[in-house]
Each structure stands twice: as C-alpha cells, then as structure tokens.
Short mmCIF file of C-alpha atoms and ligand atoms in Angstrom, two decimals:
data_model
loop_
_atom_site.label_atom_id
_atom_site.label_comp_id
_atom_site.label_asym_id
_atom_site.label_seq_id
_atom_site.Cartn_x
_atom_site.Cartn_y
_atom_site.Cartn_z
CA UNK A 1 0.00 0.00 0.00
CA UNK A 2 2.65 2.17 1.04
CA UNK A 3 4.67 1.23 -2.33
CA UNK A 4 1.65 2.78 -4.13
CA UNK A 5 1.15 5.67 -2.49
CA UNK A 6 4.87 6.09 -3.30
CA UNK A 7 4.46 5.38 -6.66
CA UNK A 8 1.36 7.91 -7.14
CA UNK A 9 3.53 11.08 -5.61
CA UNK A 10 6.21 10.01 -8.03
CA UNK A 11 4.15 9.88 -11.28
CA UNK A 12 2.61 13.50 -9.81
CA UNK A 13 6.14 14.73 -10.38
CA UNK A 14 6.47 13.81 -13.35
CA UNK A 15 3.41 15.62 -14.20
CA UNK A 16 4.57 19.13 -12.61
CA UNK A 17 8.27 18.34 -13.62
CA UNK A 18 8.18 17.30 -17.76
CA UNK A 19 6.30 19.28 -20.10
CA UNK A 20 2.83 18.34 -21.12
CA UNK A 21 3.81 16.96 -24.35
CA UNK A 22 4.40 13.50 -22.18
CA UNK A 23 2.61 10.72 -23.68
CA UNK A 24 3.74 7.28 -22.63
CA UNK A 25 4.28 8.15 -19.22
CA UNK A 26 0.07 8.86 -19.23
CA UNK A 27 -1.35 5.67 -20.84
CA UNK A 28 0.96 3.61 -18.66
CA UNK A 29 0.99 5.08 -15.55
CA UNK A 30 4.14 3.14 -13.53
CA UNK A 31 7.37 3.85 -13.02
CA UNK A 32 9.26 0.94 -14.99
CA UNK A 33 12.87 0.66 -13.55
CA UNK A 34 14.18 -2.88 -15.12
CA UNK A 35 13.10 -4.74 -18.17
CA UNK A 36 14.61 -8.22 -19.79
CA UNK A 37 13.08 -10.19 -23.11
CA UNK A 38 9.05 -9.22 -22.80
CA UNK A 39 8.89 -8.54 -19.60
CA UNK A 40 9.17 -5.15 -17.41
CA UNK A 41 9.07 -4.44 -14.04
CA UNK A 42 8.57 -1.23 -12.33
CA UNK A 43 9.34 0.18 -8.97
CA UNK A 44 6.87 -1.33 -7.04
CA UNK A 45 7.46 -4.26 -8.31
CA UNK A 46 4.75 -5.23 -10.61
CA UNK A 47 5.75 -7.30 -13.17
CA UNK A 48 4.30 -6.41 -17.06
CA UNK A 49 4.27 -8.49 -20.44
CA UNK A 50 5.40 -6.07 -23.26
CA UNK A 51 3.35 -6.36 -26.63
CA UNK A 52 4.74 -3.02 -27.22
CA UNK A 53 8.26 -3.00 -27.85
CA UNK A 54 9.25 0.47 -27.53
CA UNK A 55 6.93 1.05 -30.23
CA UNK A 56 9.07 -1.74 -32.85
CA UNK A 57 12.49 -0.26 -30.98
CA UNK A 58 12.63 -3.69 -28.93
CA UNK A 59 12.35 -6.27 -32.01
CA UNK A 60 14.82 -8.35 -29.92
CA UNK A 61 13.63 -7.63 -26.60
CA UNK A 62 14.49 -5.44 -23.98
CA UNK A 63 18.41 -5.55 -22.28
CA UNK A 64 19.39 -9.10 -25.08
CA UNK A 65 22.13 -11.08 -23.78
CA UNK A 66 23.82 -11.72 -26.83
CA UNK A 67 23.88 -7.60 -27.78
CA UNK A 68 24.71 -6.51 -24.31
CA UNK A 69 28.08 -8.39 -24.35
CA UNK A 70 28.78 -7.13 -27.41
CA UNK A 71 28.28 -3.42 -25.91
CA UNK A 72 29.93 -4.40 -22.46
CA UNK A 73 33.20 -5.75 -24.44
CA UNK A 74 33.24 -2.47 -26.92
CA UNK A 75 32.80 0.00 -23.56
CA UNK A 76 35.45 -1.68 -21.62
CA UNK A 77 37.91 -1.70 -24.78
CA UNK A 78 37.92 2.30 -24.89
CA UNK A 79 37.02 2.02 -28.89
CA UNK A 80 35.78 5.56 -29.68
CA UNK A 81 32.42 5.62 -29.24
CA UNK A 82 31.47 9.02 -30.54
CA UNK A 83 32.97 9.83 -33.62
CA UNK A 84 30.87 11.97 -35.87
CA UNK A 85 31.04 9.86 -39.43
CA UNK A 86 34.36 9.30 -38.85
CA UNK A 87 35.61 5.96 -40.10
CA UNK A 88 35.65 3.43 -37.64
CA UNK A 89 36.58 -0.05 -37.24
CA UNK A 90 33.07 -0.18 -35.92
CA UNK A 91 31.29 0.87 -38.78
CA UNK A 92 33.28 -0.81 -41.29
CA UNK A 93 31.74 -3.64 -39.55
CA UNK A 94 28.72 -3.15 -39.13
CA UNK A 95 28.94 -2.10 -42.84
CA UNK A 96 30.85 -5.61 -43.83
CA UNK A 97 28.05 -7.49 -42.03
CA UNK A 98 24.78 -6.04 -43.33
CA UNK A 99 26.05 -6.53 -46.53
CA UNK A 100 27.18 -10.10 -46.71
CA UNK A 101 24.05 -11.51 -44.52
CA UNK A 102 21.12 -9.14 -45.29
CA UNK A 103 22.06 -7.55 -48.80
CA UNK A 104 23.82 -10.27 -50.58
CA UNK A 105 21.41 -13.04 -49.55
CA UNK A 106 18.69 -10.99 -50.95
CA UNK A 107 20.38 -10.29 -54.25
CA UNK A 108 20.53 -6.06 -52.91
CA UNK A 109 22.89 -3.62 -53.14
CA UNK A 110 23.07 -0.38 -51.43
CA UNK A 111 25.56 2.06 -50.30
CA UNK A 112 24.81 2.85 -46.58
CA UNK A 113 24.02 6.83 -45.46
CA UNK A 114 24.09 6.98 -41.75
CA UNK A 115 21.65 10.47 -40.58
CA UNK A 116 20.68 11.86 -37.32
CA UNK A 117 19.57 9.76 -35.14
CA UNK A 118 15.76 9.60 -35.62
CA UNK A 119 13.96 7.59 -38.07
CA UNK A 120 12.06 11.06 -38.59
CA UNK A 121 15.81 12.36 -39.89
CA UNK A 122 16.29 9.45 -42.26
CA UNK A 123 12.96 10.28 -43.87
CA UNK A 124 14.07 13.76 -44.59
CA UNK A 125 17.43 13.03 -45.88
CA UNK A 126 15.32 10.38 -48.01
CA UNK A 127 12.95 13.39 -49.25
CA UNK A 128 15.78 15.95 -49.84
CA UNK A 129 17.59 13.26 -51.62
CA UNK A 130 14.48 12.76 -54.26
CA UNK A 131 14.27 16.21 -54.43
CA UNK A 132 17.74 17.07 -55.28
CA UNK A 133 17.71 13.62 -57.62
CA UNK A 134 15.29 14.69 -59.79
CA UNK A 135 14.89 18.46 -59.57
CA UNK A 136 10.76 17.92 -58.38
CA UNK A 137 9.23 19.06 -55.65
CA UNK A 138 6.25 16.71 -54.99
CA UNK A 139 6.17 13.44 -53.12
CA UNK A 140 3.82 10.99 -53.03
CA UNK A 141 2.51 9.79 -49.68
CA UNK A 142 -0.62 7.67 -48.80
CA UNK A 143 -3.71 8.55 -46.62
CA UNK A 144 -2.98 6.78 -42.92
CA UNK A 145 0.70 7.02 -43.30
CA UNK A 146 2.99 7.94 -40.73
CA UNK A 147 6.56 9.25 -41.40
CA UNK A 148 7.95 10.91 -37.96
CA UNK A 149 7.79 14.68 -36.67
CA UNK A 150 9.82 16.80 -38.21
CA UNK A 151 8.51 18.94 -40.61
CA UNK A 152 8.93 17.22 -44.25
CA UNK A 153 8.12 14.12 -42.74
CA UNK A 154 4.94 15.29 -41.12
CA UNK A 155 4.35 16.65 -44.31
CA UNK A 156 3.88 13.33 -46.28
CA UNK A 157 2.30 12.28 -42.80
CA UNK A 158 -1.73 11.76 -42.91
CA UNK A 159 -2.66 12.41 -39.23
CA UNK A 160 -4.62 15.67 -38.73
CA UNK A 161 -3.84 16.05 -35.14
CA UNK A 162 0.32 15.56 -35.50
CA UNK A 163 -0.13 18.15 -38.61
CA UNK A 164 -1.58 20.80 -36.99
CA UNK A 165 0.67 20.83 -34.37
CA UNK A 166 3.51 21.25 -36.45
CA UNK A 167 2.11 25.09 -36.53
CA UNK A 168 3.16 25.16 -40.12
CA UNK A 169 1.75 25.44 -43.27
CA UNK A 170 3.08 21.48 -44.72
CA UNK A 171 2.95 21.77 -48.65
CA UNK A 172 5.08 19.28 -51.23
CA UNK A 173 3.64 16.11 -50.71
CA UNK A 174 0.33 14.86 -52.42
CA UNK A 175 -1.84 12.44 -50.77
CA UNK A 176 -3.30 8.68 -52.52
CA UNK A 177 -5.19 6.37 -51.03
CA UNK A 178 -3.32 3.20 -49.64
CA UNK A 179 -4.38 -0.40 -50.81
CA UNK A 180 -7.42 -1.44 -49.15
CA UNK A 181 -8.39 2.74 -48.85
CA UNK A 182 -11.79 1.88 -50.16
CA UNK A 183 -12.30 -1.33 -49.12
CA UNK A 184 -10.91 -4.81 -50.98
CA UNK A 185 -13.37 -4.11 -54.12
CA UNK A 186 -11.04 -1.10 -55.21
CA UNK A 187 -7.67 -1.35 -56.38
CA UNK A 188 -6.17 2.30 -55.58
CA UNK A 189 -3.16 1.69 -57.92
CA UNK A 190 -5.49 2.15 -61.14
CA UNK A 191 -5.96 5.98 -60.10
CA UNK A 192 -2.68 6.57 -58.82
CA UNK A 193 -1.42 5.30 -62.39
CA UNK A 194 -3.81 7.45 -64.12
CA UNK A 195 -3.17 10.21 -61.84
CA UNK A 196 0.51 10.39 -62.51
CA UNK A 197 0.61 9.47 -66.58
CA UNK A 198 -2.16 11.90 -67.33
CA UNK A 199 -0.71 15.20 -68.28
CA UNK A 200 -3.49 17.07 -67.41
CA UNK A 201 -4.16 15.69 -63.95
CA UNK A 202 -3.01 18.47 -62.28
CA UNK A 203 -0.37 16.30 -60.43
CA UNK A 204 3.06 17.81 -60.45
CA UNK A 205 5.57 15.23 -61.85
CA UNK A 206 6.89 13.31 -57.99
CA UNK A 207 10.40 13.88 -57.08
CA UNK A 208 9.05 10.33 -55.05
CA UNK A 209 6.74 8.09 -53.65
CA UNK A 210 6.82 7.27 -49.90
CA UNK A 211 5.35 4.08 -48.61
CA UNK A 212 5.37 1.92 -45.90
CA UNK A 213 4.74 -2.30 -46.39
CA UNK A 214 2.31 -2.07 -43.51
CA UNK A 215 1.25 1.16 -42.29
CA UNK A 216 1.89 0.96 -38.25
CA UNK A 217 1.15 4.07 -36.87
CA UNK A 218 -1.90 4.28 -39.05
CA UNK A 219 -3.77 1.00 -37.99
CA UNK A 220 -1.72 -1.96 -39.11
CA UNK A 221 -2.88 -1.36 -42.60
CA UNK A 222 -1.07 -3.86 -44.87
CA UNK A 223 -0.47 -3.24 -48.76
CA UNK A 224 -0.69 -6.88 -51.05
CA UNK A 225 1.97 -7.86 -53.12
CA UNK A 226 0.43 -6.84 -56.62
CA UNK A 227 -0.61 -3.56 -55.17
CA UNK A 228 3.12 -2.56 -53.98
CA UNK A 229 4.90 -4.00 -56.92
CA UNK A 230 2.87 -1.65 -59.25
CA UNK A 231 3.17 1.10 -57.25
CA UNK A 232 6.75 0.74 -57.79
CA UNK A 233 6.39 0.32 -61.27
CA UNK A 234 4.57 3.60 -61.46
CA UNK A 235 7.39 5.22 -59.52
CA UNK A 236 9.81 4.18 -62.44
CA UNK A 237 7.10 5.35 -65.26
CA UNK A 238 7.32 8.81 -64.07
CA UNK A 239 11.03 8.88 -63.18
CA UNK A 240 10.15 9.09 -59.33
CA UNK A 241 12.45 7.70 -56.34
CA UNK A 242 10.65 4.69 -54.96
CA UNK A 243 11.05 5.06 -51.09
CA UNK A 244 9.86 2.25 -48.70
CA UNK A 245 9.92 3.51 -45.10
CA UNK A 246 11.10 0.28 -43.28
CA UNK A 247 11.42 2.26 -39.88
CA UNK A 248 8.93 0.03 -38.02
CA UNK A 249 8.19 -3.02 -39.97
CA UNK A 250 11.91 -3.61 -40.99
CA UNK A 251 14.38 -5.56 -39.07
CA UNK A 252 12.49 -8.81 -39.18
CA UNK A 253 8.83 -7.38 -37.56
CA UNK A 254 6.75 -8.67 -40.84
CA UNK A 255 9.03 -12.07 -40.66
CA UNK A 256 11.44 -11.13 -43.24
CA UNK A 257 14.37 -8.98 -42.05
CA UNK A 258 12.83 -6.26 -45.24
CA UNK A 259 9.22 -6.03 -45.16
CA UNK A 260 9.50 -5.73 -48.88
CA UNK A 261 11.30 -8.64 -49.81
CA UNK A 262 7.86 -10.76 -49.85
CA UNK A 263 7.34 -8.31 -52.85
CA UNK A 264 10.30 -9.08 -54.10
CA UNK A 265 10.88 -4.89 -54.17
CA UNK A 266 13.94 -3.33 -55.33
CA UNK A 267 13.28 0.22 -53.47
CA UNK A 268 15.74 2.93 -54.80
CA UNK A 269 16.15 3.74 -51.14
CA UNK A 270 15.25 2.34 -47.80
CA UNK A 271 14.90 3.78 -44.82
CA UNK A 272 15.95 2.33 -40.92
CA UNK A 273 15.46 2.72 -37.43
CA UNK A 274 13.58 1.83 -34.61
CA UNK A 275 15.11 -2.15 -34.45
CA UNK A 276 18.25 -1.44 -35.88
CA UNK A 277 20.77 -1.49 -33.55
CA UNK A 278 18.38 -4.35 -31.15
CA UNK A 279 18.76 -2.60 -28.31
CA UNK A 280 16.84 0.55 -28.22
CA UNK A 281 20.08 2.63 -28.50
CA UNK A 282 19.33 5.79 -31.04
CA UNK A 283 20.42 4.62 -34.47
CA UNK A 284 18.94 5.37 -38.57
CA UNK A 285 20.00 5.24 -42.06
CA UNK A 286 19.51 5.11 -45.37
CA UNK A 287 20.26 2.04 -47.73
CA UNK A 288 20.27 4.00 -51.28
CA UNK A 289 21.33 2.50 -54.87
CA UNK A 290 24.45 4.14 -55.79
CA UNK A 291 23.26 5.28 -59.07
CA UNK A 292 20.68 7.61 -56.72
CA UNK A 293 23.85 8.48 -54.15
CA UNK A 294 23.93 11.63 -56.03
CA UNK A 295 24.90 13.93 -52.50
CA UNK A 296 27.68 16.16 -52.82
CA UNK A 297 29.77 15.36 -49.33
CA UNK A 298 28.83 16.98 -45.71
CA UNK A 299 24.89 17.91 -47.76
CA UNK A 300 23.35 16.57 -44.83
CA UNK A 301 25.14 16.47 -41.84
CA UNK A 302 24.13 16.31 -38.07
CA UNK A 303 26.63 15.18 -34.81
CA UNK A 304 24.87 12.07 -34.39
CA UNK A 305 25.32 9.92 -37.05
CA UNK A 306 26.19 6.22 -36.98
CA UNK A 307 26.75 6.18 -33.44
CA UNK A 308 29.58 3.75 -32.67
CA UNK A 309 27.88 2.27 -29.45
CA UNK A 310 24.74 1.32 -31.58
CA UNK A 311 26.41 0.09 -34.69
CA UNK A 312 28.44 -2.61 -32.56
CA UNK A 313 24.82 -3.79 -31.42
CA UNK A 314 23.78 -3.44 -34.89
CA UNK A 315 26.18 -5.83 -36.12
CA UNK A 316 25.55 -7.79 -32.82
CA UNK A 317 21.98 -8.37 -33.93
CA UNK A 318 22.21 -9.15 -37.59
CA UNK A 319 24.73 -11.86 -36.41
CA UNK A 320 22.92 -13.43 -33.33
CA UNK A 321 19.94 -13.19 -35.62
CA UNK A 322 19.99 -13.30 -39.34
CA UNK A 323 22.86 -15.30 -40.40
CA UNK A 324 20.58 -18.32 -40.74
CA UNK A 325 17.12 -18.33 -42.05
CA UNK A 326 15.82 -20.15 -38.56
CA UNK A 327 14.88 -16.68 -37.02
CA UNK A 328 12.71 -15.83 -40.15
CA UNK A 329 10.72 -18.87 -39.73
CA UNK A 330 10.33 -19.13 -36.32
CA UNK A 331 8.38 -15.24 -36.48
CA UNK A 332 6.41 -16.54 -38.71
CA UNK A 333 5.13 -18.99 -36.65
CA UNK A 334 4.96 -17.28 -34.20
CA UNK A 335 3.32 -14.23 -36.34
CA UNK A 336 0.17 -17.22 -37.15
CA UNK A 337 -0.08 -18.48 -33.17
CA UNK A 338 -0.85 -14.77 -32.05
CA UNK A 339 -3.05 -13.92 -34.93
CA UNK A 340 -5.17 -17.30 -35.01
CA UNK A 341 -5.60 -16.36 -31.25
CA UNK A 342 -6.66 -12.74 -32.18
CA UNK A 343 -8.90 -14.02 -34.93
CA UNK A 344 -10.69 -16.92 -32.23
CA UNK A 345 -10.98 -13.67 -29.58
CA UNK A 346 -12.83 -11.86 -32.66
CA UNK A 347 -15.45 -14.44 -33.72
CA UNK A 348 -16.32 -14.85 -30.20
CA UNK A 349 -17.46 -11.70 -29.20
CA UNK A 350 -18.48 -10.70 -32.53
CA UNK A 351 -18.86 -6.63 -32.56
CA UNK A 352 -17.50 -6.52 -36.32
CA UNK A 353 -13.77 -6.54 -34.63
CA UNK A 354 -11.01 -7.19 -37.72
CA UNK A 355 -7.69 -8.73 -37.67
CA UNK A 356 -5.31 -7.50 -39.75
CA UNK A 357 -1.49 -8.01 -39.80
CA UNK A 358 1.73 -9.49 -40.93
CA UNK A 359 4.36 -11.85 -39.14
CA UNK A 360 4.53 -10.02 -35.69
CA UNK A 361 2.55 -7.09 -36.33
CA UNK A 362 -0.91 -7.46 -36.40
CA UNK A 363 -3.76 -4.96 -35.56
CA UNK A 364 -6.96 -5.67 -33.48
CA UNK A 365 -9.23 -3.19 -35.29
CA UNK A 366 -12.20 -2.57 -32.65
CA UNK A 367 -14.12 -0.07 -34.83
CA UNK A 368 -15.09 1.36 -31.84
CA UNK A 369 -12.13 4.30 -30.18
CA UNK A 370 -13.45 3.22 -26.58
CA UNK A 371 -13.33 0.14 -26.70
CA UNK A 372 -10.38 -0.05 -27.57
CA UNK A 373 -9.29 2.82 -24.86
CA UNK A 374 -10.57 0.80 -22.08
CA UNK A 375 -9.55 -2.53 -23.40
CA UNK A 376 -5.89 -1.39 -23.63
CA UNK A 377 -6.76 0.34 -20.14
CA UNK A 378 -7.57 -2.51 -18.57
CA UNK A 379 -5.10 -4.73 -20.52
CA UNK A 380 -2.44 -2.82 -18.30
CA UNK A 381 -4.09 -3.25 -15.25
CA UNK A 382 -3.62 -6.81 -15.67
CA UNK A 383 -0.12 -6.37 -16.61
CA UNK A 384 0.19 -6.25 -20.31
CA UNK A 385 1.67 -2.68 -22.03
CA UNK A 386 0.06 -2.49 -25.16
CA UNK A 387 -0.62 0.20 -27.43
CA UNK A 388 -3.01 1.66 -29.93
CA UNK A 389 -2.94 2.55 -33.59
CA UNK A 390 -5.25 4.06 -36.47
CA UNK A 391 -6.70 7.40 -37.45
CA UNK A 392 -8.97 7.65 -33.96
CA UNK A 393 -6.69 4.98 -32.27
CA UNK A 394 -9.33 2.48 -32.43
CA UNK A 395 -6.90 -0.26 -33.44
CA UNK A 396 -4.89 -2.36 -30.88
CA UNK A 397 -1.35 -3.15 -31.79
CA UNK A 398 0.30 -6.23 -31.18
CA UNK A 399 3.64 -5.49 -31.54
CA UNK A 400 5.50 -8.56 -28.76
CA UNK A 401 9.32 -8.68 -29.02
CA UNK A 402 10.46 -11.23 -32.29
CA UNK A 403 11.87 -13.60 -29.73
CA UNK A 404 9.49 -13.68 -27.30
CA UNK A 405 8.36 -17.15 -25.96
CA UNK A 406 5.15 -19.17 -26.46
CA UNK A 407 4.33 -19.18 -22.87
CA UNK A 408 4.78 -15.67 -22.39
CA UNK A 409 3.31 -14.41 -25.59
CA UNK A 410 0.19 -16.67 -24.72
CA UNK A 411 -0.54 -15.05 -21.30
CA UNK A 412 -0.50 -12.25 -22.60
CA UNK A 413 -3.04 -12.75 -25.17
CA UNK A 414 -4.86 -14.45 -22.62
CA UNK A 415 -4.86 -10.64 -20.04
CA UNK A 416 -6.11 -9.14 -23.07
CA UNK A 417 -8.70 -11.57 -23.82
CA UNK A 418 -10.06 -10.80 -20.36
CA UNK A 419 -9.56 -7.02 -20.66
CA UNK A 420 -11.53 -7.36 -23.95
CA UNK A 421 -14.66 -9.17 -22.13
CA UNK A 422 -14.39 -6.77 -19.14
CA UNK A 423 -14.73 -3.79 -21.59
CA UNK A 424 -17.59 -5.15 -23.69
CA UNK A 425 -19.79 -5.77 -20.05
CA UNK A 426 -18.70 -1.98 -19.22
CA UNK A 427 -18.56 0.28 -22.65
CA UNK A 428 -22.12 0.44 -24.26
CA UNK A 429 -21.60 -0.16 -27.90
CA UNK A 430 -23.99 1.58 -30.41
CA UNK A 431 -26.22 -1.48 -31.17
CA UNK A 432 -26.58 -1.29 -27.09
CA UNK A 433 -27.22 1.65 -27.07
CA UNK A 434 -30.45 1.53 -29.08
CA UNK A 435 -31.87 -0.83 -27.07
CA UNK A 436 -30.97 -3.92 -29.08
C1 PLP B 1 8.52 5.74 -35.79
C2 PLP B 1 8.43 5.95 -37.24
C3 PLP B 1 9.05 7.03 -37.87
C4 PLP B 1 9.74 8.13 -37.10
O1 PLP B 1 10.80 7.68 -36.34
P1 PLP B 1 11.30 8.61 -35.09
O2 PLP B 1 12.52 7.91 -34.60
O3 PLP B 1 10.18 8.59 -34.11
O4 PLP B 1 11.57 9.94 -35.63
C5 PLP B 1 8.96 7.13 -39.24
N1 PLP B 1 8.30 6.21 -39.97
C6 PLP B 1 7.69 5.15 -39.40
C7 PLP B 1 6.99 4.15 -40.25
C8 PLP B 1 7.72 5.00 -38.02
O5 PLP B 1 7.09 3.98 -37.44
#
C-alpha cells in the first residue's frame, strides 16, 4: 500500500516536472525501472508483459544477452564511441556485415548513409535526396501514413492532429489512397497510375513516392503484393524515387528482415530505425542505390550519425539473428499463433472486430475508439503494455518482441482476452445503445 502511495507522488512529479507533451508516461501510468526479453518491471514491483516494444524499438527484446556483451566488451575496450562519421573499425563492420548476410542473400545492393539519429531524420534526408535527384518538388505519400515529426516528414504524414501541431503550413507532398483505402473491391493503384501518366491531372511530376509495407502508426494497414509492386512500377514510369519507409516493420517485424522482400521490391532507397541497432540505442540510415547516391559530401550532416555504441549492437543483432534463415521462420510462426488467437478472440465476441497483420505485427481493429481505450486500459491493469494505432486509435497493436516465448506471448493474449470481455460488459456499444 505504502509502495503505491509512493508510486502515485512520483508519477505527480512527473506531471509538474516534464512538459505536457508526455505521452507514454500517461497511458501507462508506472514507473518501470528494469526490463529483460518481454517482460518489465517497475518500482513497485509489478511485473508487465510487453506487446509493445518500444513502439518496434525492442524487435529483440528489452536488455538481449547476446547484444549486451557485445556493448559491455566495446565500452570496456575504450574504442571511440562518438565519432561523428568518422571511419571506424566499428562501422566498417557493421557495414561488412549487413552486406554479406542481409544484402547479398537478398540479391541487394546499397551504399549505406548513416543520418541523425531519428527515423524522422532518415525520412528527410530520403525526401531531400528525391528532391535534389530529380529536380521535383512533390512526393507521393498515402492517406494513414505515418513518417515521424519533423517537418517534411509530417508533411507526407496523414494524421490531422500531429499536422496541426507542427504550426506550419506542410505543402510538397500529395496524398493517394493506400491499398485497401476503399475497401478490398477497389484497387487504388489504377488511379494513382492514371493520376501520374495523365498530363493534365493536375499532379506535379513526384520527385518520389513514400510508402510503408504495412502502415503501423496508421492501424496496421497492410499493402498486397500486386498492389506494392505496381506502385513501384509507377514510380519508375514517371522517373520518381521509390522510397519504402522500413522504420517500423523492418528488421524482421513482418518475418522477413525487409518487409519488402515478400514483394520481391527493389526500393531505390530504404529507410531504418527503430530495431536497428536491437537494443533501443538511437540509431537510422539510409540504404540508397548508388546510381541515386547523387549527394555532394557533408549535404546533410548532423553530430549524431552512426553512433559507434549502436552500430556494434547493430552488427551484434544481424549476427545473433539473421545469419541463418531459422529466425525468419520461427516469427512466422509465431506471427500465425498470435493472430489465429486474435482471430478466435474476434469471432467470439463478434462486434465486427477485424484482424489485420503481418508476421509479428498485427492490428486488433475494434471499430469502436473506446473500446479499444478501455480494453488497452484494462489490458495494463492486468499487466500487459500495449498500445493503440489508427486514425482515432481504435486499433490495438500487437507489436510482442520477435523472440518472445510461447508461454509468455500466450498469457498475454490471454490478459487481453479478459480485458476485452471486461470492456464489452462496461462500454455500451452503439447497437446497445439503441436498445438492441
Ligand atoms: C517511428 C516511425 C518514424 C519516425 O521515427 P522517429 O525515430 O520517431 O523519428 C517514421 N516512420 C515510421 C513508419 C515509423 O514507425
């Protein structure tokens, strides 16, 4: 008792001390001090299940084994650890390794551009690079998609809410409707084809067009194979950059390490974060075809870039994880237990719920913003962190760590299976509420 009293003063100062922006710290209210694999515990000692990953940071879990010795050997070595882009041992690694066991297994080749920091940073190198590649202005995003904060990424962002806020007038990207926009009967691609070859659309030419595999932020939204692989045909028709923004469904989340390769896309550039360096340490970049590597040297700089610390977990990562294809398969299985579960926990309480996903990231679409609300409410109440998703966050994400195991990931599906029937007994749902 005295624990949460404790715990309650504490969270009040975070309230008075850290701006209002805070976000996390207000849909789950704890103070978390240790985490390992899928599980976190805070102060108090409550134990959690995490479905959410750091929001696709954690693909590997939180604090892995394997990556912290890696870190723990480079910190006690002295090896420089902040070096601007200087060369490093490091990254010449890191370099060596994506390239022989994620490129050159998947017949790729890119040269690697290391930005700030944030996966928001790649996006705008990726949009200044289109820009400067072709001399056009215009990029093409699609309705739900998210892209990060800063300003040209917000741009080619859908959300009205994050847009607005940015206090700024956001021109140069044009909005299309994703696959699925209008439901399965439409395929979207026919108008964005005849959008873009029609000279009197009144589409400026695109300098590129910016998609993700499966839209996270915006509801776990997830393109078919036909549908991207003509979108990047269009790209190429009209001499645009075809971008695939792999921040949050790359490093293995949709099963493959790419979420593309299913596609069997050839993106001119690729953009990373969130998972990359498997530990939650800050680190993004660009994979870009070298006939597209048109940058004139120090064109987009920052002080961040390819931080040493991350890149040795980086290469820590790919090699505890992707030198043999077991990994691969064993998310996909894993991808089908949690989603069959999901789809059973649908059908049997009915109320139109959808699920929607690939490999380890699938959506819970509950139609219905409160239900969802107090679901995921309640869900963390019980001691599973889990967020939500979609243009009124009416979608519950399922986003467990990749190597999560079976026992784990089904008790958690199990406290949100309860949440779920607690909420439905509470939250009057429309058809309730007219006396049916
Ligand atoms: C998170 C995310 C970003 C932005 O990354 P930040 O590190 O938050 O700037 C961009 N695109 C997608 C698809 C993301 O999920």
């Amino acid at each position: 008792m005295n624990e949460e009293i404790n715990q309650t003063c504490k969270l009040e100062l975070f309230a008075s001390l850290e701006s209002n922006v805070r976000s996390y710290s207000r849909s789950f209210p704890a103070i978390f001090s240790r985490a390992r694999g899928s599980t976190m515990l805070t102060e108090e000692g409550r134990k959690l299940i995490d479905f959410f990953s750091g929001a696709g940071a954690l693909n590997y879990g939180h604090n892995n084994q394997a990556i912290k010795e890696a870190i723990f050997e480079y910190l006690a070595s002295d090896a420089v650890v902040h070096g601007l882009d200087m060369a490093t041992p490091a990254k010449l690694q890191f370099m060596n390794t994506f390239k022989s066991a994620i490129l050159w297994e998947r017949g790729l080749d890119y040269r690697f551009q290391f930005t700030g920091p944030t996966g928001a940073n790649a996006i705008e190198a990726a949009l200044k690079l289109a820009r400067k590649a072709t001399g056009r202005q215009n990029i093409i995003s699609f309705t739900h998609g998210y892209h990060g904060m800063s300003l040209g990424a917000i741009a080619a962002s859908g959300n009205r809410f994050y847009r607005s806020a940015s206090g700024f007038s956001l021109g140069g990207a044009t909005f299309l409707p994703f696959d699925g926009y209008f439901g399965p009967a439409v395929d979207t691609s026919d108008y964005l084809r005849k959008l873009l070859t029609d000279e009197s659309s009144g589409f400026d030419r695109p300098a590129a067009i910016l998609v993700e595999t499966v839209q996270g932020e915006g509801g776990i939204n997830v393109a078919g194979e036909k549908w991207l692989r003509t979108v990047q045909a269009i790209a190429h028709e009209v001499g645009a950059l075809f971008i695939v923004d792999d921040i949050q469904m790359g490093c293995g989340r949709t099963g493959k390490f790419f979420s593309f390769e299913f596609a069997r896309l050839s993106p001119d550039v690729v953009a990373m974060s969130k998972s990359l360096s498997g530990y939650g340490l800050p680190l993004s970049m660009l994979l870009i075809k070298e006939e597209c590597d048109i940058w004139k040297p120090g064109e987009h700089t920052g002080t961040f870039r390819g931080n040493n610390l991350a890149l040795v977990a980086a290469t820590a990562a790919i090699e505890t994880y992707w030198r043999s294809p077991r990994f691969s398969q064993q998310v996909q299985q894993m991808g089908e237990v949690m989603r069959r579960r999901l789809e059973v926990i649908a059908s049997k309480y009915g109320n139109g719920f959808v699920v929607r996903g690939r490999g380890m990231a699938v959506g819970f679409d509950c139609q219905i913003a409160e239900i969802a609300a107090v679901a995921t409410r309640k869900a963390f109440e019980k001691g599973l962190v889990i967020e939500r998703c979609g243009p009124v966050d009416q979608v519950v994400k399922f986003l467990p760590a990749l190597t999560i195991d079976r026992e784990t990931m089904e008790e958690g599906l199990e406290l949100f299976d309860q949440a779920l029937a607690e909420t439905l007994r509470e939250v009057r749902t429309p058809a309730s509420c007219n006396g049916s």
